[in-house]
Short mmCIF file of N, CA and C in Angstrom, two decimals:
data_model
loop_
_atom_site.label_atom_id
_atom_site.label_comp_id
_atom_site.label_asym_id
_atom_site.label_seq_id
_atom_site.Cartn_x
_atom_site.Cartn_y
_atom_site.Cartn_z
N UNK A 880 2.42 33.50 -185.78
CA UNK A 880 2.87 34.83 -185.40
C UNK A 880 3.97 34.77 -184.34
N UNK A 881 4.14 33.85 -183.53
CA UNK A 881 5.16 33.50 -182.44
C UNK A 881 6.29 33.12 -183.19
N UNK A 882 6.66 32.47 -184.17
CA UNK A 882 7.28 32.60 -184.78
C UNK A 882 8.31 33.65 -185.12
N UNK A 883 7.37 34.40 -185.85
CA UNK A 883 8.32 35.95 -186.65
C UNK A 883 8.30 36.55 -185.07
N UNK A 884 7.58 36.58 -183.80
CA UNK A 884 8.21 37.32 -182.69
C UNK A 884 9.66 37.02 -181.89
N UNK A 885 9.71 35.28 -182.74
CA UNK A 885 10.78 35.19 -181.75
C UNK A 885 11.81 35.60 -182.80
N UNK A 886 11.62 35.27 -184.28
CA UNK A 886 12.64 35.81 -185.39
C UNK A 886 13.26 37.23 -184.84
N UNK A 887 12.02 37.99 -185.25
CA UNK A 887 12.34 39.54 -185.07
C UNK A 887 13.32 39.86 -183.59
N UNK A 888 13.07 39.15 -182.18
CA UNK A 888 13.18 39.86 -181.03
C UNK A 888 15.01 39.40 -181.33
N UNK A 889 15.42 38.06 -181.67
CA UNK A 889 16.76 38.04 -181.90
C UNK A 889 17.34 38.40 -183.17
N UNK A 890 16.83 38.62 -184.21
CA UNK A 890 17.53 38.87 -185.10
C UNK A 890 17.85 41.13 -184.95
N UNK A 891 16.62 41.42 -184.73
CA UNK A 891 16.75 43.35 -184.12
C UNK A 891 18.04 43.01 -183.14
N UNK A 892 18.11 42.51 -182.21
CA UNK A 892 18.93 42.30 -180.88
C UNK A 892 20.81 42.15 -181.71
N UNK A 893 20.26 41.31 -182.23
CA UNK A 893 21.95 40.50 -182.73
C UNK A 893 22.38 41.65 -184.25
N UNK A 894 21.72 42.25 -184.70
CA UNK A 894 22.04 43.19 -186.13
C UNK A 894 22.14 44.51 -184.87
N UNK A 895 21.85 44.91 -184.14
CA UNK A 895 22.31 46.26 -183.67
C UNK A 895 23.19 45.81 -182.69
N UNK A 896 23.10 44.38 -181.73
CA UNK A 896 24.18 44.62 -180.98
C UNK A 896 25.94 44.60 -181.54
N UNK A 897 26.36 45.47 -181.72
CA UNK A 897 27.81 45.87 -182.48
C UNK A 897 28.66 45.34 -181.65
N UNK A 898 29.26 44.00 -181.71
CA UNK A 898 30.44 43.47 -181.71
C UNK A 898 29.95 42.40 -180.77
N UNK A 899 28.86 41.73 -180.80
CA UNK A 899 28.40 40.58 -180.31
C UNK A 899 28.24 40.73 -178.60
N UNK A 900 28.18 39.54 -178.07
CA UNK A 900 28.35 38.93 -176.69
C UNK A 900 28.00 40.02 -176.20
N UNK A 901 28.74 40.95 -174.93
CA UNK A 901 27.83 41.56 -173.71
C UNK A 901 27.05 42.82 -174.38
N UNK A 902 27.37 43.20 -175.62
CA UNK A 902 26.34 44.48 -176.54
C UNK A 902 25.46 43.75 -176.74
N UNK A 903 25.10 42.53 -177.16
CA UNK A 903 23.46 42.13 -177.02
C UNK A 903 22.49 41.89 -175.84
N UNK A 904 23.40 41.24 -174.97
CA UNK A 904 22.46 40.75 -173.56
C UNK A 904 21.33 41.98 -173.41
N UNK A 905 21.43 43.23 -173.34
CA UNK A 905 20.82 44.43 -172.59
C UNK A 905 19.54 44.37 -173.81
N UNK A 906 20.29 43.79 -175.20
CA UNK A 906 19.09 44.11 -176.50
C UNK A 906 18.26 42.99 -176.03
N UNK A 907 18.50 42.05 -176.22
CA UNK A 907 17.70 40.61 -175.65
C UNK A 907 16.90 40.71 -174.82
N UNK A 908 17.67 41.41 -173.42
CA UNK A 908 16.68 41.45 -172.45
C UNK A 908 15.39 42.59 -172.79
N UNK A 909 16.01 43.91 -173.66
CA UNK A 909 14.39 44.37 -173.73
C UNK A 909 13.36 43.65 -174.66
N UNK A 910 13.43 42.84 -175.88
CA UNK A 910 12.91 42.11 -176.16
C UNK A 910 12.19 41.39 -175.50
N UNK A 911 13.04 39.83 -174.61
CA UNK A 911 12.76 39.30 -174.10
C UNK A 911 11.59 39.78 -172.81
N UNK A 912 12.22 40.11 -172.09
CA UNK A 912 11.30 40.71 -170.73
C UNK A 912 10.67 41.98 -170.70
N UNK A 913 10.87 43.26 -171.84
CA UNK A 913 10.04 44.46 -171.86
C UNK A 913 8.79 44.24 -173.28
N UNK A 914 9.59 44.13 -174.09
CA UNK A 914 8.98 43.80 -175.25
C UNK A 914 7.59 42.43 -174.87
N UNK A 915 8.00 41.75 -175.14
CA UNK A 915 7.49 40.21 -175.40
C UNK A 915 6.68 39.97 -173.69
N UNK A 916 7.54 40.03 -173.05
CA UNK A 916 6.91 39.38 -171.90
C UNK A 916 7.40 37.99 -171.64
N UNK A 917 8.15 37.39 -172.22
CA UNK A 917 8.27 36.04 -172.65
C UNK A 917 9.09 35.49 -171.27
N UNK A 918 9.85 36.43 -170.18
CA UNK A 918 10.22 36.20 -168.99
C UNK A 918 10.53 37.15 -168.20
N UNK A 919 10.34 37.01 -166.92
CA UNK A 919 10.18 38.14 -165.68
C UNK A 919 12.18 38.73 -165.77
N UNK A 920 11.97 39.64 -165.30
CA UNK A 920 14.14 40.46 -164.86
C UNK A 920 14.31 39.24 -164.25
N UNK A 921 14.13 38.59 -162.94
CA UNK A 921 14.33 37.62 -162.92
C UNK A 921 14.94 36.28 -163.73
N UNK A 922 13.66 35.97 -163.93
CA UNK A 922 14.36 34.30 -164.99
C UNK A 922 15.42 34.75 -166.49
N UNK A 923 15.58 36.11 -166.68
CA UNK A 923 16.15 36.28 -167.60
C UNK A 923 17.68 36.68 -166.93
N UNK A 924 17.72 36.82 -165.78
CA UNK A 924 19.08 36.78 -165.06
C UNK A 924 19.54 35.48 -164.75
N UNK A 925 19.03 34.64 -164.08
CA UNK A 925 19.10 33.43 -164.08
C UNK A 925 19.52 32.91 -165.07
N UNK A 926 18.99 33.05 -166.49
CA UNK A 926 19.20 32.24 -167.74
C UNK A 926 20.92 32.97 -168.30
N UNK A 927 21.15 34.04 -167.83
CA UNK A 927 21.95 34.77 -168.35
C UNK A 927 23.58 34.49 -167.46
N UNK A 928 23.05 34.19 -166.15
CA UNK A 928 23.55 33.73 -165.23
C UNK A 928 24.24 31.56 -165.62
N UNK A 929 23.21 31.14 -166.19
CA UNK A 929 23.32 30.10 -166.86
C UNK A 929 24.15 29.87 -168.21
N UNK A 930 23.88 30.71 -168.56
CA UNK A 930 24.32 31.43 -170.08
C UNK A 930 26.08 31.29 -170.13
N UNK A 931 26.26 32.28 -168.90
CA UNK A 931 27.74 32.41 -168.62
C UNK A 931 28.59 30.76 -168.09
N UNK A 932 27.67 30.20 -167.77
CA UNK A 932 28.82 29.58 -167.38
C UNK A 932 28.58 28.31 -168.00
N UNK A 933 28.10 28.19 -168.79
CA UNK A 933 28.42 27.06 -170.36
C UNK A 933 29.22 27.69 -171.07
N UNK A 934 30.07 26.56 -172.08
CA UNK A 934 30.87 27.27 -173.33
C UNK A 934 30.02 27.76 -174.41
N UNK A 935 30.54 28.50 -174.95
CA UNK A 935 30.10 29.28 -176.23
C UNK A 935 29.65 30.35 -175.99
N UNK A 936 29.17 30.68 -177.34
CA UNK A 936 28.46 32.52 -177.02
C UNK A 936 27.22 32.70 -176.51
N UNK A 937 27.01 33.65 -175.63
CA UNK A 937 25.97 34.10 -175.06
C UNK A 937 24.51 34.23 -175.73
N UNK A 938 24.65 35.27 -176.65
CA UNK A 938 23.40 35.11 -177.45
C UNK A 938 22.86 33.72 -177.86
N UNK A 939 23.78 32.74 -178.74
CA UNK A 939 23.18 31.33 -179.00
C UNK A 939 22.80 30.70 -177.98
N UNK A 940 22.87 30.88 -177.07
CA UNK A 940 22.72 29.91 -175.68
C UNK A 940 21.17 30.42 -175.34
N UNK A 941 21.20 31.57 -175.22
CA UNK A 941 20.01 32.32 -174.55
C UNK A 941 18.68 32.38 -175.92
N UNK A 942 19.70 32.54 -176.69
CA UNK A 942 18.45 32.34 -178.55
C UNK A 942 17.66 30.87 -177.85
N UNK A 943 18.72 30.39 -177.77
CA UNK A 943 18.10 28.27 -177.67
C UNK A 943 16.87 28.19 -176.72
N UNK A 944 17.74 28.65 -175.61
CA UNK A 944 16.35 28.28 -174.56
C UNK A 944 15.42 29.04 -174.62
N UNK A 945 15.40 30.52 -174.90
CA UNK A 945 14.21 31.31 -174.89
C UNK A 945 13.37 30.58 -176.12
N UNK A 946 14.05 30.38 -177.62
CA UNK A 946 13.04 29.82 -178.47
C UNK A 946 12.55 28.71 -178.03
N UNK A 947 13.00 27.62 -177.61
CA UNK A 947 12.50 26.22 -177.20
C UNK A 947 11.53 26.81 -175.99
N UNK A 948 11.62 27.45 -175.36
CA UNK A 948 10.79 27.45 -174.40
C UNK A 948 9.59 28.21 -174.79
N UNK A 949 9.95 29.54 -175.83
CA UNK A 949 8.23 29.99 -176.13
C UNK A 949 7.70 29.75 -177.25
N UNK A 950 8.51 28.54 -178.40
CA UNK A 950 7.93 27.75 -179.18
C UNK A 950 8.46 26.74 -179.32
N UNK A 951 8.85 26.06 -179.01
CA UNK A 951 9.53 24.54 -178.70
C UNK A 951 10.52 24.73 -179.95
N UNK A 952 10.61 23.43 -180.70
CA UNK A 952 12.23 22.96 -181.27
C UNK A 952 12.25 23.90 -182.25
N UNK A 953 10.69 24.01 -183.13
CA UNK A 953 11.03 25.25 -183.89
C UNK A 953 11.19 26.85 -183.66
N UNK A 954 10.67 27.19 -182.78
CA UNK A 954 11.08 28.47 -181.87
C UNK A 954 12.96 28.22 -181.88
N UNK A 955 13.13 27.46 -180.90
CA UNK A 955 14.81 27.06 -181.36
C UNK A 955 15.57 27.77 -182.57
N UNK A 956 15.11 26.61 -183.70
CA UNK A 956 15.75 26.77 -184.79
C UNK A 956 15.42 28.27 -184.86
N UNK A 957 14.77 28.63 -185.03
CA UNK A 957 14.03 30.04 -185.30
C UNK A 957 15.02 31.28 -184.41
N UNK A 958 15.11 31.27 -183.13
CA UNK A 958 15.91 31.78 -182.31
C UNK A 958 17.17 31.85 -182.91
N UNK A 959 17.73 30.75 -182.97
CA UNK A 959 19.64 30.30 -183.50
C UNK A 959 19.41 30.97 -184.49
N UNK A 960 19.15 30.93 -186.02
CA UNK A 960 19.25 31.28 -187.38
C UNK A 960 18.81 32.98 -186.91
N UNK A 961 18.24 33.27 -186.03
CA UNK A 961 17.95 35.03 -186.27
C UNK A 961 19.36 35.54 -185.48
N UNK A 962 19.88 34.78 -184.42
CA UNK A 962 20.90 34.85 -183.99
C UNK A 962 21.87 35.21 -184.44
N UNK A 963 22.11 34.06 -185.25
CA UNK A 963 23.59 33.96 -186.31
C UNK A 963 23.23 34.72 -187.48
N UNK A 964 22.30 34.79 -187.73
CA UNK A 964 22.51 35.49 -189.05
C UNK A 964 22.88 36.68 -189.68
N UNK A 965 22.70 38.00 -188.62
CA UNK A 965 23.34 39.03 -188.96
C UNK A 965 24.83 39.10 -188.73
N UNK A 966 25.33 37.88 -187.83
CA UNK A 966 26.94 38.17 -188.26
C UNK A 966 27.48 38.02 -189.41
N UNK A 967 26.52 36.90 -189.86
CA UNK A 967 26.89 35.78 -191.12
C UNK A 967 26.45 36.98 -192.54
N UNK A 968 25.59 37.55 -191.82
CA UNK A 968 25.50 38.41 -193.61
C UNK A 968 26.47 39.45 -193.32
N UNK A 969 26.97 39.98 -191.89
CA UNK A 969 27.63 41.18 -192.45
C UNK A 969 29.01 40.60 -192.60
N UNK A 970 29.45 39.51 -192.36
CA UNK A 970 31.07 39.36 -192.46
C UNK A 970 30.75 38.74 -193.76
N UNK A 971 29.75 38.28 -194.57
CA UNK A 971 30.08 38.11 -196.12
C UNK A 971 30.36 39.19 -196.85
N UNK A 972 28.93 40.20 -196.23
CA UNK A 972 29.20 41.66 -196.70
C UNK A 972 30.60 42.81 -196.98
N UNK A 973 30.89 42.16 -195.33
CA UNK A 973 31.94 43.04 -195.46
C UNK A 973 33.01 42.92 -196.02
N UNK A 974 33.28 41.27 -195.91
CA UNK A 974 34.48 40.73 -196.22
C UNK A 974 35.59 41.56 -197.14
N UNK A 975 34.63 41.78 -197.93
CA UNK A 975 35.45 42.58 -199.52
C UNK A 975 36.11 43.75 -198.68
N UNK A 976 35.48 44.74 -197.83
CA UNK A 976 36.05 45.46 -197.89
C UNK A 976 36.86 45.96 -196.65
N UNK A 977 37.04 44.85 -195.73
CA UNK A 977 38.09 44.40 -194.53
C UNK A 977 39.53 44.93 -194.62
N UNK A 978 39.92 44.85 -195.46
CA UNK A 978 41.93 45.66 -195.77
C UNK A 978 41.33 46.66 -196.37
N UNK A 979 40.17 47.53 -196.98
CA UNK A 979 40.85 48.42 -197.10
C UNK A 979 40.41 49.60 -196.05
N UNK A 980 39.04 49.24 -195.30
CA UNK A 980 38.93 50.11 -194.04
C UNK A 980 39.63 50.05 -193.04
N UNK A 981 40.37 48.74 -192.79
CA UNK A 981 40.63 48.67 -191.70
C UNK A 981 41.42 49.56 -190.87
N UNK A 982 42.00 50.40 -191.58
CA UNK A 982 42.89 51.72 -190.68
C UNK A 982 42.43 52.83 -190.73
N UNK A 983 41.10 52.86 -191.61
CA UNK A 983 40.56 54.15 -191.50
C UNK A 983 39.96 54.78 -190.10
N UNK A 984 40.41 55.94 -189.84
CA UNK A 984 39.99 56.73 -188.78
C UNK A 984 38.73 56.64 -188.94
N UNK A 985 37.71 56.72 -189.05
CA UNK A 985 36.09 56.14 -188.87
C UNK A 985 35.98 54.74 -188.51
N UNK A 986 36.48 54.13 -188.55
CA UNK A 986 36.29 52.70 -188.18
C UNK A 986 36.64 52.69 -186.78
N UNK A 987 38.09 53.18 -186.74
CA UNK A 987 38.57 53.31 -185.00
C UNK A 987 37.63 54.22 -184.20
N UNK A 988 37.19 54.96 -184.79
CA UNK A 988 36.32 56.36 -184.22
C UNK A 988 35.04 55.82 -183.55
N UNK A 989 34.53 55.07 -184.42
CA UNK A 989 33.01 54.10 -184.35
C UNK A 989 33.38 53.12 -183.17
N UNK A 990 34.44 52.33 -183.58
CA UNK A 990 34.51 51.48 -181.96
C UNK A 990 35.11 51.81 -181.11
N UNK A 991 35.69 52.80 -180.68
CA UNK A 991 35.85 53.68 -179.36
C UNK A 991 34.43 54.18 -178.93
N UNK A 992 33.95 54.99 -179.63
CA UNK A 992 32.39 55.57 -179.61
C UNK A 992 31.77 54.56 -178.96
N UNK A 993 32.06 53.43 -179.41
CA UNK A 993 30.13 52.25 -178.74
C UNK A 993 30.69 51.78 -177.53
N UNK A 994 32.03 51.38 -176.79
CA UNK A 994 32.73 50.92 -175.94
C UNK A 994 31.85 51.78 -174.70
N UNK A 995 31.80 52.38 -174.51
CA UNK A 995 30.72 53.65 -173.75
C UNK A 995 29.29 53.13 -173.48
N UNK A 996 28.91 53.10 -174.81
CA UNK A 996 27.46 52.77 -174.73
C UNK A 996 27.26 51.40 -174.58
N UNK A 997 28.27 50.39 -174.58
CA UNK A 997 27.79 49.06 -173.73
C UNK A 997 27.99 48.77 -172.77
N UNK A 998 29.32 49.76 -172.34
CA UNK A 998 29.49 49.78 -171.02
C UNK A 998 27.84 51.07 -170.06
N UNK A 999 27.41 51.38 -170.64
CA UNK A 999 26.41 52.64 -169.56
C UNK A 999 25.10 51.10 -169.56
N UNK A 1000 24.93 50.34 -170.97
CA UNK A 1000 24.17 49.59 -170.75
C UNK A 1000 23.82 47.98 -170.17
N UNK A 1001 25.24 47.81 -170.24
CA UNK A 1001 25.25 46.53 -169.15
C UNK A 1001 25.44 47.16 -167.72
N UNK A 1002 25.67 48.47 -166.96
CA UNK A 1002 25.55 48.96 -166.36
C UNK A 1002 24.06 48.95 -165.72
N UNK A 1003 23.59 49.30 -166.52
CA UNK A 1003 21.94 49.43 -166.61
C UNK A 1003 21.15 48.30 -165.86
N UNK A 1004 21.62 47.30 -166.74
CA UNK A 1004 21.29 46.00 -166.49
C UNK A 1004 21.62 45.33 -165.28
N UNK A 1005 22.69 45.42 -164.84
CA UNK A 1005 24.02 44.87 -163.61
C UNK A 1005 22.77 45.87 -162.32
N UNK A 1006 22.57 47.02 -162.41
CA UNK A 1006 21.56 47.81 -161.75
C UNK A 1006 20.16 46.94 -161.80
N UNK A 1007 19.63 46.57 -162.89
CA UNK A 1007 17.94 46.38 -162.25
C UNK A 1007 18.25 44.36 -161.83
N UNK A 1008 19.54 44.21 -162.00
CA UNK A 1008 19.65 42.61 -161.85
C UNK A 1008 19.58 42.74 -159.92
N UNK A 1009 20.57 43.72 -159.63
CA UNK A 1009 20.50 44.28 -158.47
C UNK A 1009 19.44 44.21 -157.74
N UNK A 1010 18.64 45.24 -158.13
CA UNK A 1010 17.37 45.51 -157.23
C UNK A 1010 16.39 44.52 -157.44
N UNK A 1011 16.38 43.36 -158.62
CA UNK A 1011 15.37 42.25 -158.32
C UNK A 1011 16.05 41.26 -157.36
N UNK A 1012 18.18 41.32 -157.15
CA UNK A 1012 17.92 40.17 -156.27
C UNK A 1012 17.54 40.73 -154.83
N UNK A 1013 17.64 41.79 -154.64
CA UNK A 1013 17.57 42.55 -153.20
C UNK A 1013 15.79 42.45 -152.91
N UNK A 1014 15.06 42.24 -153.98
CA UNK A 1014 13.89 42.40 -153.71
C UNK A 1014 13.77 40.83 -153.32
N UNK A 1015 14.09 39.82 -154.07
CA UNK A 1015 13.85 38.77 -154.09
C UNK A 1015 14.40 37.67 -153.14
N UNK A 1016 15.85 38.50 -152.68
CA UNK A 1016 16.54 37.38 -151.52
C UNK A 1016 16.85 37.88 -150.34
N UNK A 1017 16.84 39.10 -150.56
CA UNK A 1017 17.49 39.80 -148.95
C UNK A 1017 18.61 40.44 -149.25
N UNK A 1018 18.80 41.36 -148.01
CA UNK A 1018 19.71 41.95 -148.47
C UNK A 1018 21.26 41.21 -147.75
N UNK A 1019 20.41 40.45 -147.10
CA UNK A 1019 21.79 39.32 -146.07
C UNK A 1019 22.52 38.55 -147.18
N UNK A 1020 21.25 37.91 -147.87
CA UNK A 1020 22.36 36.98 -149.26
C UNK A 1020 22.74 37.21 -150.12
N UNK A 1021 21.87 39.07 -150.56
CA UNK A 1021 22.64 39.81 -151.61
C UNK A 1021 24.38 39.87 -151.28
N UNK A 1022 24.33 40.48 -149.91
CA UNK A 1022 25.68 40.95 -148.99
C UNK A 1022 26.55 39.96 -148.94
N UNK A 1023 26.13 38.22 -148.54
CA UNK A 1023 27.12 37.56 -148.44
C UNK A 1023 27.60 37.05 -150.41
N UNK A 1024 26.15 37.04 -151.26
CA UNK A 1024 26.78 36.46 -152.34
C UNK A 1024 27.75 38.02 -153.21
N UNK A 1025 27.35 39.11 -152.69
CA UNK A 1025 28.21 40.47 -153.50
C UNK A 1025 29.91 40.42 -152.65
N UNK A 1026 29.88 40.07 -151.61
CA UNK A 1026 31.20 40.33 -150.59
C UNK A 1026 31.91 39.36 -151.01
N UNK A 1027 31.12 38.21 -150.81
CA UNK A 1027 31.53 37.00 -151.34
C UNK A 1027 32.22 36.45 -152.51
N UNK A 1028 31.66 36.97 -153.43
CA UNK A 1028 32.16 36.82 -154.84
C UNK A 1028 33.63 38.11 -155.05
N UNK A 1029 33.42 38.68 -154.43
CA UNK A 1029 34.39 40.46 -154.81
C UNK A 1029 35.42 39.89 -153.88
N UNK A 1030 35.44 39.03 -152.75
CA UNK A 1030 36.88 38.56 -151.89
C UNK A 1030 37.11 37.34 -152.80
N UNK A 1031 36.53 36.53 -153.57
CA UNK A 1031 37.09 35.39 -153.50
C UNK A 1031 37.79 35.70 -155.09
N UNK A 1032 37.12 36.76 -156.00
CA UNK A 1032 37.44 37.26 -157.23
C UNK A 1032 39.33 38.02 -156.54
N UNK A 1033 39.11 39.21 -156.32
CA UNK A 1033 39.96 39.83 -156.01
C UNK A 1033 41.41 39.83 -155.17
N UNK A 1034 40.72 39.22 -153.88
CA UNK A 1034 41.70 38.75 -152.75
C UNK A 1034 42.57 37.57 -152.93
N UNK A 1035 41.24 36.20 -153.36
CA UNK A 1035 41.98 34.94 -153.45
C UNK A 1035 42.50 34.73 -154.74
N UNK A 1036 42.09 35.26 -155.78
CA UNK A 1036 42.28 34.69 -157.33
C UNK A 1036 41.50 34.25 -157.51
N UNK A 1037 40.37 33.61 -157.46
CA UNK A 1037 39.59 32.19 -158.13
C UNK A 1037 39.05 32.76 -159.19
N UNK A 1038 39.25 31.72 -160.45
CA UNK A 1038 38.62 31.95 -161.38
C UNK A 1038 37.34 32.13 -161.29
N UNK A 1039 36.56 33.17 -161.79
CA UNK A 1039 34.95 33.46 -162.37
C UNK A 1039 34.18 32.86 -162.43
N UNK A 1040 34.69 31.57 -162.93
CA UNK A 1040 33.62 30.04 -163.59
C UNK A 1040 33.54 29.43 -162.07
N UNK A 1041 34.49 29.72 -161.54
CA UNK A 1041 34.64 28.69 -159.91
C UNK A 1041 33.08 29.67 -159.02
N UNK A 1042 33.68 30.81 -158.98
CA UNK A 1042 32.85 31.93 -158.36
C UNK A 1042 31.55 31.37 -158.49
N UNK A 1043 31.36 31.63 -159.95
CA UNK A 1043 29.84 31.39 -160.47
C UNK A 1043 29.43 30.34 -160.01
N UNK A 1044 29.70 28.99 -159.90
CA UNK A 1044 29.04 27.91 -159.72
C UNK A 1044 29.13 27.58 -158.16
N UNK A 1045 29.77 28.44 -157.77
CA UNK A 1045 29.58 28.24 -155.42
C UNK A 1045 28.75 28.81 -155.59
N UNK A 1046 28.42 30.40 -155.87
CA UNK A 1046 27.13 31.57 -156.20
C UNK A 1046 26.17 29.94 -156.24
N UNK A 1047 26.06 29.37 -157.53
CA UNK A 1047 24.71 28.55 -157.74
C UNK A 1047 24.51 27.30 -156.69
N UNK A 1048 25.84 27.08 -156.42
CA UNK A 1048 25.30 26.03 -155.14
C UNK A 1048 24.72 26.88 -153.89
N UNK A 1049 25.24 27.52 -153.59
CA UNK A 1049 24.78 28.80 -152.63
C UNK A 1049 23.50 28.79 -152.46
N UNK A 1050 23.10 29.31 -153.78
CA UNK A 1050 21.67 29.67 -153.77
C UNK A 1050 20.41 28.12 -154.30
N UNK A 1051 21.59 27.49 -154.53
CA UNK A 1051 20.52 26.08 -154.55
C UNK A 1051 20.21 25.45 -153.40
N UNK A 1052 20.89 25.87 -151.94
CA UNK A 1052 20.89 24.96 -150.73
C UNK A 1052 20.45 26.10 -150.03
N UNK A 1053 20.62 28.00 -150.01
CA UNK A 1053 19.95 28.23 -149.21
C UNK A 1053 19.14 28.95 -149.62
N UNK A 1054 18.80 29.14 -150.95
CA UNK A 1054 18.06 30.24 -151.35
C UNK A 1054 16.61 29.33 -152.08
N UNK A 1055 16.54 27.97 -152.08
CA UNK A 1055 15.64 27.53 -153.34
C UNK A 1055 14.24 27.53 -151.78
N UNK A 1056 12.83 27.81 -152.57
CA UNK A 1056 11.84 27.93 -152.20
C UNK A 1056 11.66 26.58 -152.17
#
């Protein structure tokens, strides 16, 4: 039965999230941590947090470890294939009919429309990631890692990937229990 839970929680997640990468994270996470239980807001920020700063896509990364971790190699496989697979059936699906929608006013209409709704829901998310680290670290290392990251993003230039991984040394030297 762990199985088809981990099938179902990524394959629902990856067939409604519309246009991949940050439209799924918010689906995942209710799966993952409302649904299932399978990890606290916490470790699913962390992993997501992890997520980002390896190559490739988000969902496969987060499919991998969540399946390996709540059913080992086959949970995995199980995770990846529910993952990939609704892209893989709808771009066979669609394929055929790619030139001749592609300028139709419903098509443009539809992805203006969802641009909204992934933005209100990684919003959502960016919010309760918030209040678990404020619960969890303070509001001193929330302050220095939020100020911190927004001067060194904005002011200095540094790339994101640089950001991210001081953030993890940061919190590996002053934040680890």
């Amino acid at each position: 039965m762990i199985y088809w839970d981990i099938f179902w929680a990524f394959f629902i997640s990856n067939i409604l999230g519309y246009g991949g990468g940050p439209s799924t994270i918010p689906l995942i996470q209710n799966e993952v941590v409302n649904q299932f239980n399978w990890l606290t807001l916490k470790e699913f920020g962390d992993l997501l947090a992890m997520a980002n700063v390896l190559p490739g896509p988000i969902a496969t990364k987060m499919g991998a470890y969540i399946g390996y971790e709540v059913g080992g190699v086959v949970g995995l496989v199980i995770a990846l294939i529910a993952t990939v697979a609704p892209s893989a059936i709808a771009v066979i699906i669609l394929f055929a009919f790619v030139n001749h929608f592609k300028n139709a006013p419903q098509v443009k209409w539809m992805t203006k429309s969802v641009q909204p709704v992934i933005a209100i829901l990684l919003g959502i998310l960016a919010f309760q990631f918030f209040l678990t680290a404020f619960e969890d670290i303070g509001v001193l290392h929330l302050l220095i890692l939020g100020l911190g990251s927004l001067l060194l993003l904005e002011k200095l230039k540094i790339h994101p990937a640089l950001v991210i991984v001081a953030s993890l040394f940061y919190g590996g030297i002053f934040l680890s229990h």
